[in-house]
PDB file of C-alpha atoms in Angstrom:
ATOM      1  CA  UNK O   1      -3.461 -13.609  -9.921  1.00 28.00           C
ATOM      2  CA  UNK O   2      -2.112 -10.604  -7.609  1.00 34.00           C
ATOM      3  CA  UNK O   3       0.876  -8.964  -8.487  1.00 37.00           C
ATOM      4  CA  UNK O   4       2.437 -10.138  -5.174  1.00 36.00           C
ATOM      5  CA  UNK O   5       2.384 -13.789  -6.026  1.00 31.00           C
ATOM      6  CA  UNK O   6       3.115 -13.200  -9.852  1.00 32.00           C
ATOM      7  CA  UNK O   7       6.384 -11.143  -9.267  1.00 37.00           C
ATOM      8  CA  UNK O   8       8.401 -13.742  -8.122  1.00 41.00           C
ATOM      9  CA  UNK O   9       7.480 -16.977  -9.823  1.00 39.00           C
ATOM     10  CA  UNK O  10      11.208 -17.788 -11.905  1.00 37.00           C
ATOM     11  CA  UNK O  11      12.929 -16.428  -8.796  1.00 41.00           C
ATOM     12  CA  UNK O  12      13.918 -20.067  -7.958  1.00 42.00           C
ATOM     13  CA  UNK O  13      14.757 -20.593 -11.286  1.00 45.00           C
ATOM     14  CA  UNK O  14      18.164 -22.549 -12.210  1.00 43.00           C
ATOM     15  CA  UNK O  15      16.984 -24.960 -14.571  1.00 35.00           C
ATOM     16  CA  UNK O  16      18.404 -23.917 -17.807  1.00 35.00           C
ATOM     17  CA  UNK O  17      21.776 -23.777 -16.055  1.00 35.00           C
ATOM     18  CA  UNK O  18      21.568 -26.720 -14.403  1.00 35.00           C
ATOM     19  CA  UNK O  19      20.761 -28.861 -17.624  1.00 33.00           C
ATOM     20  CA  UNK O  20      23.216 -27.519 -19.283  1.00 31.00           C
ATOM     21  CA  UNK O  21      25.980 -27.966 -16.550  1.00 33.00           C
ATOM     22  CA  UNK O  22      24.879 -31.822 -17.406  1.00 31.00           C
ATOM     23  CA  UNK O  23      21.875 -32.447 -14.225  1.00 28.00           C
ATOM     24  CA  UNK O  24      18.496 -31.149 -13.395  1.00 27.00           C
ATOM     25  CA  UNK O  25      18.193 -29.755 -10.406  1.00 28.00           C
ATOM     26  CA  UNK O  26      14.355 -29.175 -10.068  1.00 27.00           C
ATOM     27  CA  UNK O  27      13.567 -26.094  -8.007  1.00 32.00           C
ATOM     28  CA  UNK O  28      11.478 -26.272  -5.361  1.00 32.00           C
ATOM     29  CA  UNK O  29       8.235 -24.100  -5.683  1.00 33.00           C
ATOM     30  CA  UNK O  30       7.198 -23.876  -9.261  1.00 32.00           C
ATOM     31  CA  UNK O  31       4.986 -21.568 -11.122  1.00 32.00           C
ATOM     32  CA  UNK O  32       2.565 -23.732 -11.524  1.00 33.00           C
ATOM     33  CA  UNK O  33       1.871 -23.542  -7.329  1.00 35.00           C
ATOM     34  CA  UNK O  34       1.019 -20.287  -7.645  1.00 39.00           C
ATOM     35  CA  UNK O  35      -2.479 -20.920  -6.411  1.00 40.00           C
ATOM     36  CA  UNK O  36      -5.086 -19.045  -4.329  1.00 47.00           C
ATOM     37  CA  UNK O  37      -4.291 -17.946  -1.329  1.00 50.00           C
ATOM     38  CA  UNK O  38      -4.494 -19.643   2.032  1.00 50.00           C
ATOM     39  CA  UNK O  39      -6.536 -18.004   4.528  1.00 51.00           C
ATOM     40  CA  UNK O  40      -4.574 -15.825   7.179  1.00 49.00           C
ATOM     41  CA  UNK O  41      -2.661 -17.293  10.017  1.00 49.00           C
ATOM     42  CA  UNK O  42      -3.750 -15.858  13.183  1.00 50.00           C
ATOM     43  CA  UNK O  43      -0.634 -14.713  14.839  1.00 51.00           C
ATOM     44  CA  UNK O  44      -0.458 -15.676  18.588  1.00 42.00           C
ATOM     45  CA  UNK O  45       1.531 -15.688  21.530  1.00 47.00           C
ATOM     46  CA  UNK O  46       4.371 -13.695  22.347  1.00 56.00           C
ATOM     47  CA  UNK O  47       7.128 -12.619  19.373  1.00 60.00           C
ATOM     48  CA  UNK O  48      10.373 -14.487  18.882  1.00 68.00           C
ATOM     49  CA  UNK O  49      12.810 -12.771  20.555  1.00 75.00           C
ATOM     50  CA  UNK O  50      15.298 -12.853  17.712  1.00 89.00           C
ATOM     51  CA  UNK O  51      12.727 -11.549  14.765  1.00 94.00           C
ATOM     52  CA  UNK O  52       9.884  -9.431  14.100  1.00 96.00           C
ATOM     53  CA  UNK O  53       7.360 -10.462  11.578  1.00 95.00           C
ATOM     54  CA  UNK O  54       6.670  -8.695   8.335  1.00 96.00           C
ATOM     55  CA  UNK O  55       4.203  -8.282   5.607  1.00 94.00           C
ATOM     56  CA  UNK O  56       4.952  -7.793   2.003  1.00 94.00           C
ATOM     57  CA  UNK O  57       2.150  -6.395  -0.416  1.00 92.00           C
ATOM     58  CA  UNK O  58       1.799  -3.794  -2.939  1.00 87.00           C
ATOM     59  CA  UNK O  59      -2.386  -4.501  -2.463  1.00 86.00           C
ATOM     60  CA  UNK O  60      -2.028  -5.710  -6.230  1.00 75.00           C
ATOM     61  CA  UNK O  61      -1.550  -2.127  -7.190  1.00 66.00           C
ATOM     62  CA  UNK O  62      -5.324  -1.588  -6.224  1.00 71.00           C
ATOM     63  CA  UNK O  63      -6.485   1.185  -3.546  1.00 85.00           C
ATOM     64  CA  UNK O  64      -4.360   1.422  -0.166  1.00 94.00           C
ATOM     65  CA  UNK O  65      -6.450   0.143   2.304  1.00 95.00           C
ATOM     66  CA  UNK O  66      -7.979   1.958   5.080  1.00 96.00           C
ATOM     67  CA  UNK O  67      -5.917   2.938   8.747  1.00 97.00           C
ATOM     68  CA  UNK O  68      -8.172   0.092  10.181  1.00 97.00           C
ATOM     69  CA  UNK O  69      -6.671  -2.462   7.886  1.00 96.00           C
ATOM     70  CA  UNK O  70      -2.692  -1.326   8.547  1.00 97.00           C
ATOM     71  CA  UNK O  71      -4.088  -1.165  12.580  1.00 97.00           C
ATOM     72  CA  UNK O  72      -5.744  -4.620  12.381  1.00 96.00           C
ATOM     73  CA  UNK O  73      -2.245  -6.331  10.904  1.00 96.00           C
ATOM     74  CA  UNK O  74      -0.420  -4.671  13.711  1.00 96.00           C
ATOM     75  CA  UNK O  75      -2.744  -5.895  16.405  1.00 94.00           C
ATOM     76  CA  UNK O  76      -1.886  -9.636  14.900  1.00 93.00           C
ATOM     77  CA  UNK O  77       1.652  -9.414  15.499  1.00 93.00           C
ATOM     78  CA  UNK O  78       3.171  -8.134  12.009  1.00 95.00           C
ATOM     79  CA  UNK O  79       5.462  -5.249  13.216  1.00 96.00           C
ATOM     80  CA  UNK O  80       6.737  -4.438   9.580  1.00 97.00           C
ATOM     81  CA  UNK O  81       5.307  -3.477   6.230  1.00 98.00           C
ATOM     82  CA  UNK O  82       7.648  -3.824   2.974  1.00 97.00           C
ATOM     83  CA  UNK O  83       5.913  -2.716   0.144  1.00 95.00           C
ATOM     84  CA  UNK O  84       6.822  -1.805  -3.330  1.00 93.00           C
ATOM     85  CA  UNK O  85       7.717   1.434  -4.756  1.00 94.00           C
ATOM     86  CA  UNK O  86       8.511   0.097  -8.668  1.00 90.00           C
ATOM     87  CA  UNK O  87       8.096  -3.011 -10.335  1.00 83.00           C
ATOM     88  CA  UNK O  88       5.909  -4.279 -13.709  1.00 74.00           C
ATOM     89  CA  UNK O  89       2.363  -4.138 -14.220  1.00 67.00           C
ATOM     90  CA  UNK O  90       0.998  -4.940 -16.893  1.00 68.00           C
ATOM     91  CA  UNK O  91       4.303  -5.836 -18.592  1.00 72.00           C
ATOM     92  CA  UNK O  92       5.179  -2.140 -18.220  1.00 77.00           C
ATOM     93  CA  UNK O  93       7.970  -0.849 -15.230  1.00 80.00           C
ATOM     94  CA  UNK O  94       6.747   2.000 -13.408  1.00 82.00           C
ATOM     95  CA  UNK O  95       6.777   3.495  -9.964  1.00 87.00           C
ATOM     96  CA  UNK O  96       3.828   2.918  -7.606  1.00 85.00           C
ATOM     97  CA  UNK O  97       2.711   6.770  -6.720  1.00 88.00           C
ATOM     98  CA  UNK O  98       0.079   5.327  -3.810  1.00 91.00           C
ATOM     99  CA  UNK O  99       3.370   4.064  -2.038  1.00 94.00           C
ATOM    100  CA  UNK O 100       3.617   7.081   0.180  1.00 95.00           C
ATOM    101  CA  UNK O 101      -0.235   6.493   1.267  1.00 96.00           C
ATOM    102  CA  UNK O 102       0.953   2.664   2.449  1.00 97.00           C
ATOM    103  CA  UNK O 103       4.205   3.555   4.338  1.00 97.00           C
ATOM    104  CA  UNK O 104       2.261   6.125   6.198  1.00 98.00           C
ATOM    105  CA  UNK O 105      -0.641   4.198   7.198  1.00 98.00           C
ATOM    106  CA  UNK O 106       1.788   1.775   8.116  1.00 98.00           C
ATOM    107  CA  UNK O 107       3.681   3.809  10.640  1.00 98.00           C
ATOM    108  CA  UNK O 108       0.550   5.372  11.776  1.00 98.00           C
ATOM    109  CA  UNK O 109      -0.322   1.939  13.321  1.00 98.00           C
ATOM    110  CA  UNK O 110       3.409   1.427  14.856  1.00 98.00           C
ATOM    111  CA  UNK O 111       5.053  -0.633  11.924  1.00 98.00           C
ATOM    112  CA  UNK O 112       8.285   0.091  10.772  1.00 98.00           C
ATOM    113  CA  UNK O 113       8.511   0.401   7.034  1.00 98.00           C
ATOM    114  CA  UNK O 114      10.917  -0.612   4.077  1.00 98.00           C
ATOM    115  CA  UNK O 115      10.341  -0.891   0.665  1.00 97.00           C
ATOM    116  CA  UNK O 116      11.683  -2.392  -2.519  1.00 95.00           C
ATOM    117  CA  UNK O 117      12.057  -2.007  -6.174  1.00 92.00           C
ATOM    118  CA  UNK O 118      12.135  -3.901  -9.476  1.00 88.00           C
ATOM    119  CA  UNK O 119      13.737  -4.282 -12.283  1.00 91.00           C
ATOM    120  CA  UNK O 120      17.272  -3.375  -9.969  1.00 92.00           C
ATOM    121  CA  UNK O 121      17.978  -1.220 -12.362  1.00 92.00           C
ATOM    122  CA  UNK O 122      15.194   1.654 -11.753  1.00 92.00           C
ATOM    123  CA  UNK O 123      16.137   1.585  -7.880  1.00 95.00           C
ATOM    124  CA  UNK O 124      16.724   5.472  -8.364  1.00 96.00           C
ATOM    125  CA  UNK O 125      12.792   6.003  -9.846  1.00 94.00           C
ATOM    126  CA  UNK O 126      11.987   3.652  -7.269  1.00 94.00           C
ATOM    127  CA  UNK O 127      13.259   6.493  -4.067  1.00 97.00           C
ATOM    128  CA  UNK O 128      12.940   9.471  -5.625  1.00 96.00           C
ATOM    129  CA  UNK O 129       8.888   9.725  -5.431  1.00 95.00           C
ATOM    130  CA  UNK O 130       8.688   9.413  -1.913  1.00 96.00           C
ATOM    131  CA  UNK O 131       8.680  12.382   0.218  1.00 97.00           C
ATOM    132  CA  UNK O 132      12.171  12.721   2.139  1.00 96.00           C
ATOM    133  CA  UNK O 133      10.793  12.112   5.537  1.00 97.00           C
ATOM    134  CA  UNK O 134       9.048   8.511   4.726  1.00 98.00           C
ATOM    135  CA  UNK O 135      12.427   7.735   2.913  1.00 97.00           C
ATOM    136  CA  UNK O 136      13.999   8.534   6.281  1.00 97.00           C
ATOM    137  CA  UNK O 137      12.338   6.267   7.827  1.00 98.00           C
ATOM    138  CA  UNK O 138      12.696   3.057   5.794  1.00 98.00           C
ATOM    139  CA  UNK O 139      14.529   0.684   7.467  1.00 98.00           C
ATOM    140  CA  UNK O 140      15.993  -0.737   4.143  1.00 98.00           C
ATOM    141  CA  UNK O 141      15.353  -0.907   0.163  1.00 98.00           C
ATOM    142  CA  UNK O 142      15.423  -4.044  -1.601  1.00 97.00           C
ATOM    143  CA  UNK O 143      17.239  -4.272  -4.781  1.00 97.00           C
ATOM    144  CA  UNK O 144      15.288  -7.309  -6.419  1.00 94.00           C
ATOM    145  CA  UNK O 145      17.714  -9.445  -8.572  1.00 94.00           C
ATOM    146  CA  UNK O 146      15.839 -11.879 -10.481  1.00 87.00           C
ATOM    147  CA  UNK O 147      15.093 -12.450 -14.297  1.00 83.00           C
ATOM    148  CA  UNK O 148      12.405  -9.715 -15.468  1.00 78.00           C
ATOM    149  CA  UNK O 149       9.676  -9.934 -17.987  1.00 75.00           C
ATOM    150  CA  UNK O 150      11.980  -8.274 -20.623  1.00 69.00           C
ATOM    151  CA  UNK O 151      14.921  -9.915 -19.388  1.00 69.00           C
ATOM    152  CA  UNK O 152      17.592  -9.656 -17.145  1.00 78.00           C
ATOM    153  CA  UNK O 153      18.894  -6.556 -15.109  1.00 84.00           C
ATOM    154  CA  UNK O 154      22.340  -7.397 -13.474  1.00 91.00           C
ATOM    155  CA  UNK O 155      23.287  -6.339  -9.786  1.00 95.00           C
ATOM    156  CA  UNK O 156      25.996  -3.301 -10.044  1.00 97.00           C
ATOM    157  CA  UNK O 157      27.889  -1.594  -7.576  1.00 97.00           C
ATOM    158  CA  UNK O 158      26.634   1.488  -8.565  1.00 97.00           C
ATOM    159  CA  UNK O 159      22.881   0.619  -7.412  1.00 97.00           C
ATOM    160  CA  UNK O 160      24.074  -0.271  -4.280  1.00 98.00           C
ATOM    161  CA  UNK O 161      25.990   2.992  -3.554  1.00 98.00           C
ATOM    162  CA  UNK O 162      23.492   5.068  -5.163  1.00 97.00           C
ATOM    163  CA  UNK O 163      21.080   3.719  -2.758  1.00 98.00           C
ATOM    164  CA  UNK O 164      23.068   5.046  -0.016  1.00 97.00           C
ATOM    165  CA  UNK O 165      24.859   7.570  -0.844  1.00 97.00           C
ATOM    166  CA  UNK O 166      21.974   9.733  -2.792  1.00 97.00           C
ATOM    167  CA  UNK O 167      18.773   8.669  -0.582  1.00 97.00           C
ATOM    168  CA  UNK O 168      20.541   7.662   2.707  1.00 97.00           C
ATOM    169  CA  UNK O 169      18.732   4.514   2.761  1.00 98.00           C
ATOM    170  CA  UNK O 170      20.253   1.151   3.661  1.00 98.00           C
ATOM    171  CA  UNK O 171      20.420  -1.242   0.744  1.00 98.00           C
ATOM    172  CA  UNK O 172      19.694  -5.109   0.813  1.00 98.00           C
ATOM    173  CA  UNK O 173      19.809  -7.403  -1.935  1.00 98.00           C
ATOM    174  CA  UNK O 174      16.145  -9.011  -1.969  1.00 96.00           C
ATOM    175  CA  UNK O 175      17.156 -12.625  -4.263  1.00 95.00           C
ATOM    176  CA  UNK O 176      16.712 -16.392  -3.852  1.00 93.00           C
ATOM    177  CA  UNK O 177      19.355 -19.773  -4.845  1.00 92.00           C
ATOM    178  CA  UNK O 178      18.018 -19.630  -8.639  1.00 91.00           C
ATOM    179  CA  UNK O 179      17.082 -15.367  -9.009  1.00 91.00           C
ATOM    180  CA  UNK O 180      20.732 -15.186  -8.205  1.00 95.00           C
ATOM    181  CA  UNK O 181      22.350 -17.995 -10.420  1.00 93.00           C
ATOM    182  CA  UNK O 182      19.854 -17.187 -13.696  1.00 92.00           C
ATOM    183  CA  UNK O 183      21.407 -13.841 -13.529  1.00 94.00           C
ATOM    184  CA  UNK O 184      24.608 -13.396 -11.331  1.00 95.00           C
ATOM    185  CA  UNK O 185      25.910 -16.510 -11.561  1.00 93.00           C
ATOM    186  CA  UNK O 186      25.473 -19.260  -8.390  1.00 89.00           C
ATOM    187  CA  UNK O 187      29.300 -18.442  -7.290  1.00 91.00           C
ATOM    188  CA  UNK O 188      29.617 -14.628  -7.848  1.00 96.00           C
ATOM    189  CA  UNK O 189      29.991 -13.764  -4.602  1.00 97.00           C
ATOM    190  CA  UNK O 190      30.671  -9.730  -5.630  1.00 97.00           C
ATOM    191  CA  UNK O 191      27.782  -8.501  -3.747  1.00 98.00           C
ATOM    192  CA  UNK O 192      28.170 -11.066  -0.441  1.00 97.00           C
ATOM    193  CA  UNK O 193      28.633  -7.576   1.393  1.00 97.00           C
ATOM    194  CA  UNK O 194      25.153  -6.054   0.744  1.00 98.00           C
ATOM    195  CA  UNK O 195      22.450  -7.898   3.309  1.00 98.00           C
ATOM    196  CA  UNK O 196      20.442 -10.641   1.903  1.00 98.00           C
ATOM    197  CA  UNK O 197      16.613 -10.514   2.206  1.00 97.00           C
ATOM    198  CA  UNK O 198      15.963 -14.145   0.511  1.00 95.00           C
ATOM    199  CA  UNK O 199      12.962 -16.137  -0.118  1.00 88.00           C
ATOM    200  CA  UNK O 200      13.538 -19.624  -0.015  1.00 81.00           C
ATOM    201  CA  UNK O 201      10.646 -21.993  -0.126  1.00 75.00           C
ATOM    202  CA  UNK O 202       7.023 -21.752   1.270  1.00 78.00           C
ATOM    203  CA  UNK O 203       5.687 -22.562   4.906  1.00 82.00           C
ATOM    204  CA  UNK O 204       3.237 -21.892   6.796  1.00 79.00           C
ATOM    205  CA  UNK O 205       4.216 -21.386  10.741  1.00 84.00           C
ATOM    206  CA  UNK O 206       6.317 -18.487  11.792  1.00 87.00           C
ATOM    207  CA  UNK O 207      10.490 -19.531  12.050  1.00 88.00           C
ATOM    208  CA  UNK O 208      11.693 -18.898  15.724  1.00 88.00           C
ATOM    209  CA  UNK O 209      14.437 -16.912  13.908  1.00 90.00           C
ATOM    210  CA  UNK O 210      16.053 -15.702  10.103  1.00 91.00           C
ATOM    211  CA  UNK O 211      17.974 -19.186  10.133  1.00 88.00           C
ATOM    212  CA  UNK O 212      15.916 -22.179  10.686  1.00 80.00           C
ATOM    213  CA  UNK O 213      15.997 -25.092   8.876  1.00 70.00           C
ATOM    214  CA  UNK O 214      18.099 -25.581   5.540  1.00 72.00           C
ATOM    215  CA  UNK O 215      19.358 -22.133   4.683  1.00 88.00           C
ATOM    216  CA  UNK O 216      21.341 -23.078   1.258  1.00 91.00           C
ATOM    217  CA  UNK O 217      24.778 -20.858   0.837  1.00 94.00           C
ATOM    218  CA  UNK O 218      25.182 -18.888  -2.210  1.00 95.00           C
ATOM    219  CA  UNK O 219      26.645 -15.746  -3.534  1.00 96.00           C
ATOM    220  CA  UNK O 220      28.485 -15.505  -0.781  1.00 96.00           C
ATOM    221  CA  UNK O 221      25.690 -15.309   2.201  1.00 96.00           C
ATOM    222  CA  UNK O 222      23.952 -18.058   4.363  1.00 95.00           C
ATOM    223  CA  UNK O 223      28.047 -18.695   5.250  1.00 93.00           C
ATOM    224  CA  UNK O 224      29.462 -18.830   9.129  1.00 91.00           C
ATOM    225  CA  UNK O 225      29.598 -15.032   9.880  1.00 93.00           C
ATOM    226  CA  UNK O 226      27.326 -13.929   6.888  1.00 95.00           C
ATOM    227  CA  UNK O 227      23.421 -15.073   7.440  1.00 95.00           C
ATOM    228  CA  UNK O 228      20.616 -13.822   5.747  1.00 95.00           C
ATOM    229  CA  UNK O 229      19.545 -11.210   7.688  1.00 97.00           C
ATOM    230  CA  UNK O 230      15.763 -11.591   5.769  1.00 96.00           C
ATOM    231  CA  UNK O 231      13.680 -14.485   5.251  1.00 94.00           C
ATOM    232  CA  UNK O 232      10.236 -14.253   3.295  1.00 92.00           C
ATOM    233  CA  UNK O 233       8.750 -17.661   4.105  1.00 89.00           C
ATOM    234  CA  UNK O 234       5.348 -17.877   2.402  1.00 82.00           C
ATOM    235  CA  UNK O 235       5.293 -15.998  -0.878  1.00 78.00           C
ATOM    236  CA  UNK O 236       3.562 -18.546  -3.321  1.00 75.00           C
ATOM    237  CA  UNK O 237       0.676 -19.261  -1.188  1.00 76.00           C
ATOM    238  CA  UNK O 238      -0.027 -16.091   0.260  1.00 75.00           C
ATOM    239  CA  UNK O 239      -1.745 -15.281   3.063  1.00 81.00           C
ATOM    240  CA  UNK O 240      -5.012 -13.145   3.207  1.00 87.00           C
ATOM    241  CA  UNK O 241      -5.148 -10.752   5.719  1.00 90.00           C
ATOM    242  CA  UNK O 242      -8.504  -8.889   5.707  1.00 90.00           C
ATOM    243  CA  UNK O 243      -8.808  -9.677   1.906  1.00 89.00           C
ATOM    244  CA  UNK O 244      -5.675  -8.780   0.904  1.00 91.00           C
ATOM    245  CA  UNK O 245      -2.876 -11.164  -0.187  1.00 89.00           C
ATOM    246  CA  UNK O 246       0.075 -10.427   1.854  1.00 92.00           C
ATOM    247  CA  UNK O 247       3.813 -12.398   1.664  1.00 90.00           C
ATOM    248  CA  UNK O 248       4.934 -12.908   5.258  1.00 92.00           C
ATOM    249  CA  UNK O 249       8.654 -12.626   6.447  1.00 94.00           C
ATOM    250  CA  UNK O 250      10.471 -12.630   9.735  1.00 94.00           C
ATOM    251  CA  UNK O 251      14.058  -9.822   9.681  1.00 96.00           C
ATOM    252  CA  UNK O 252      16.997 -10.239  12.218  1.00 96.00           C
ATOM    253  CA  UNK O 253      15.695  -7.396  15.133  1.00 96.00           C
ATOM    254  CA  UNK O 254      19.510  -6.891  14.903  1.00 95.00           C
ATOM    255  CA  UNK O 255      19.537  -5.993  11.744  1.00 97.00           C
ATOM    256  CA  UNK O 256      15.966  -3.951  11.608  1.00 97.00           C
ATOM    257  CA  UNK O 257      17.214  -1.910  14.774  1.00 96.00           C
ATOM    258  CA  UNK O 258      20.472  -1.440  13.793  1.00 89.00           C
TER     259      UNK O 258
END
C-alpha cells in the first residue's frame, strides 16, 4: 500500500466517540476501502473558473520522478502539486529530504507548490529543510490534525504562528469531520480562523468548485462566511498518473492567488 493512501485511513474516524455519546455514527470511507488504485482520469475541457486542480503525492517516499512526469501532469490540467515534507514511514516520523527535488520539478513545469507535514507537531522539521526560496514560494503548509500511529498530536496556537511568523508561509489546517473530533473535539471551534484544506469522502469527477455537494460544518468551518477553502476529493482510491498514485484536490483560486 503507498504511503499516500495509508496516511489518512482513521482520518474519518469518530466511532469511539460516537458510541460512547450513546449512537454509531459509521464513517463513510473505511480502511478497509483502501484498495488499488483506479486508473487516472484524463482531465479535459476547460478549468472551472472558481478552482484549480491539485495533486497530492509524496511518490511513496520512492525516487522523484523525472521533469517529463511533473510536465505530463501539468499538460492534463493539474496546476498544483502538494507534497509532503514530514510524516511516518515505517512507523518512524521524519522529514522527506527529496522534497526540494519535487517542488522544483513541479514549478519547472508551471505548478504552483505547497506542502504539508505530519504529526502537527514537527511542522518546524517539516520547513526548515527546504531551501528559503522554494519555501517562498509555497502557497500554503498543511498542519495535518488527525490521530498518528503513536497517538495523538493536538492543534496549538503556537504551530500555527510559528508557521508564519518563522518561515513566512501561510498555514492551513489539512483535517476531516472525524481527524478533527478523535482529537480536537467535533465543537472546538479554536482554530475556525486557520483555512481548512479537508478531505471528505471519495469521488471520482472533478467538483465545479471547493463547495459542492454536502460540505458537513465542524470546528467552526464549512459555516456561511467560513468555507473550506480546500477539498481533496479522491484520496482512498487514488488515481495513477503515469504510475504513480496521486490524491486529487480542487483549492479556492481565491484563496491559492491570494
Amino acid at each position: 500500500m503507498t504511503h499516500v493512501s495509508r496516511r489518512r485511513l482513521l482520518q474519518l474516524g469518530g466511532m469511539a466517540a460516537a458510541a460512547t455519546a450513546g449512537s454509531l455514527i459509521l464513517p463513510r470511507p473505511s480502511a478497509a476501502t483502501a484498495i488499488a488504485p483506479r486508473e487516472a482520469v484524463r482531465v479535459v475541457g476547460d478549468p472551472a473558473p472558481g478552482v484549480y486542480r491539485a495533486l497530492d503525492t509524496d511518490f511513496g517516499a520512492g525516487a522523484v520522478p523525472s521533469q517529463a512526469w511533473f510536465d505530463a501532469a501539468r499538460a492534463a490540467g493539474y496546476d498544483g502539486l502538494v507534497t509532503t515534507l514530514h510524516t511516518h514511514w515505517g512507523g518512524e516520523a521524519r522529514p522527506w529530504l527529496a522534497a526540494h527535488v519535487a517542488l522544483e520539478r513541479a514549478l519547472g513545469a508551471g505548478m504552483w507548490t505547497a506542502a504539508y507535514g505530519r504529526p502537527v507537531s514537527r511542522w518546524r522539521e517539516a520547513l526548515s529543510h527546504v531551501p528559503r526560496d522554494l519555501r517562498e514560494r509555497l502557497r500554503f503548509f498543511g498542519l495535518d490534525v488527525g490521530v498518528e500511529p503513536r497517538g495523538r498530536h493536538e492543534m496549538r496556537h503556537e504551530y500555527v504562528d510559528g508557521v508564519t511568523g518563522e518561515f513566512g508561509v501561510r498555514p492551513v489546517i489539512y483535517t476531516g469531520w472525524g481527524m478533527w473530533g478523535d482529537v480536537m473535539g467535533y465543537d472546538n471551534a479554536e482554530f475556525a480562523h486557520v483555512p481548512l484544506w479537508e478531505y471528505a469522502d471519495d469521488r471520482f469527477d472533478w467538483p465545479d468548485a471547493v463547495i459542492d455537494g454536502d460540505a458537513v460544518p465542524f470546528g467552526g468551518w464549512n459555516v456561511d462566511g467560513n468555507p473550506r477553502v480546500g477539498w481533496q476529493v479522491q484520496m482512498q482510491r487514488p488515481t495513477l498518473l503515469g504510475g504513480v498514485p496521486v490524491a486529487r484536490n480542487v483549492f479556492s483560486r481565491a484563496f491559492i492567488d491570494g
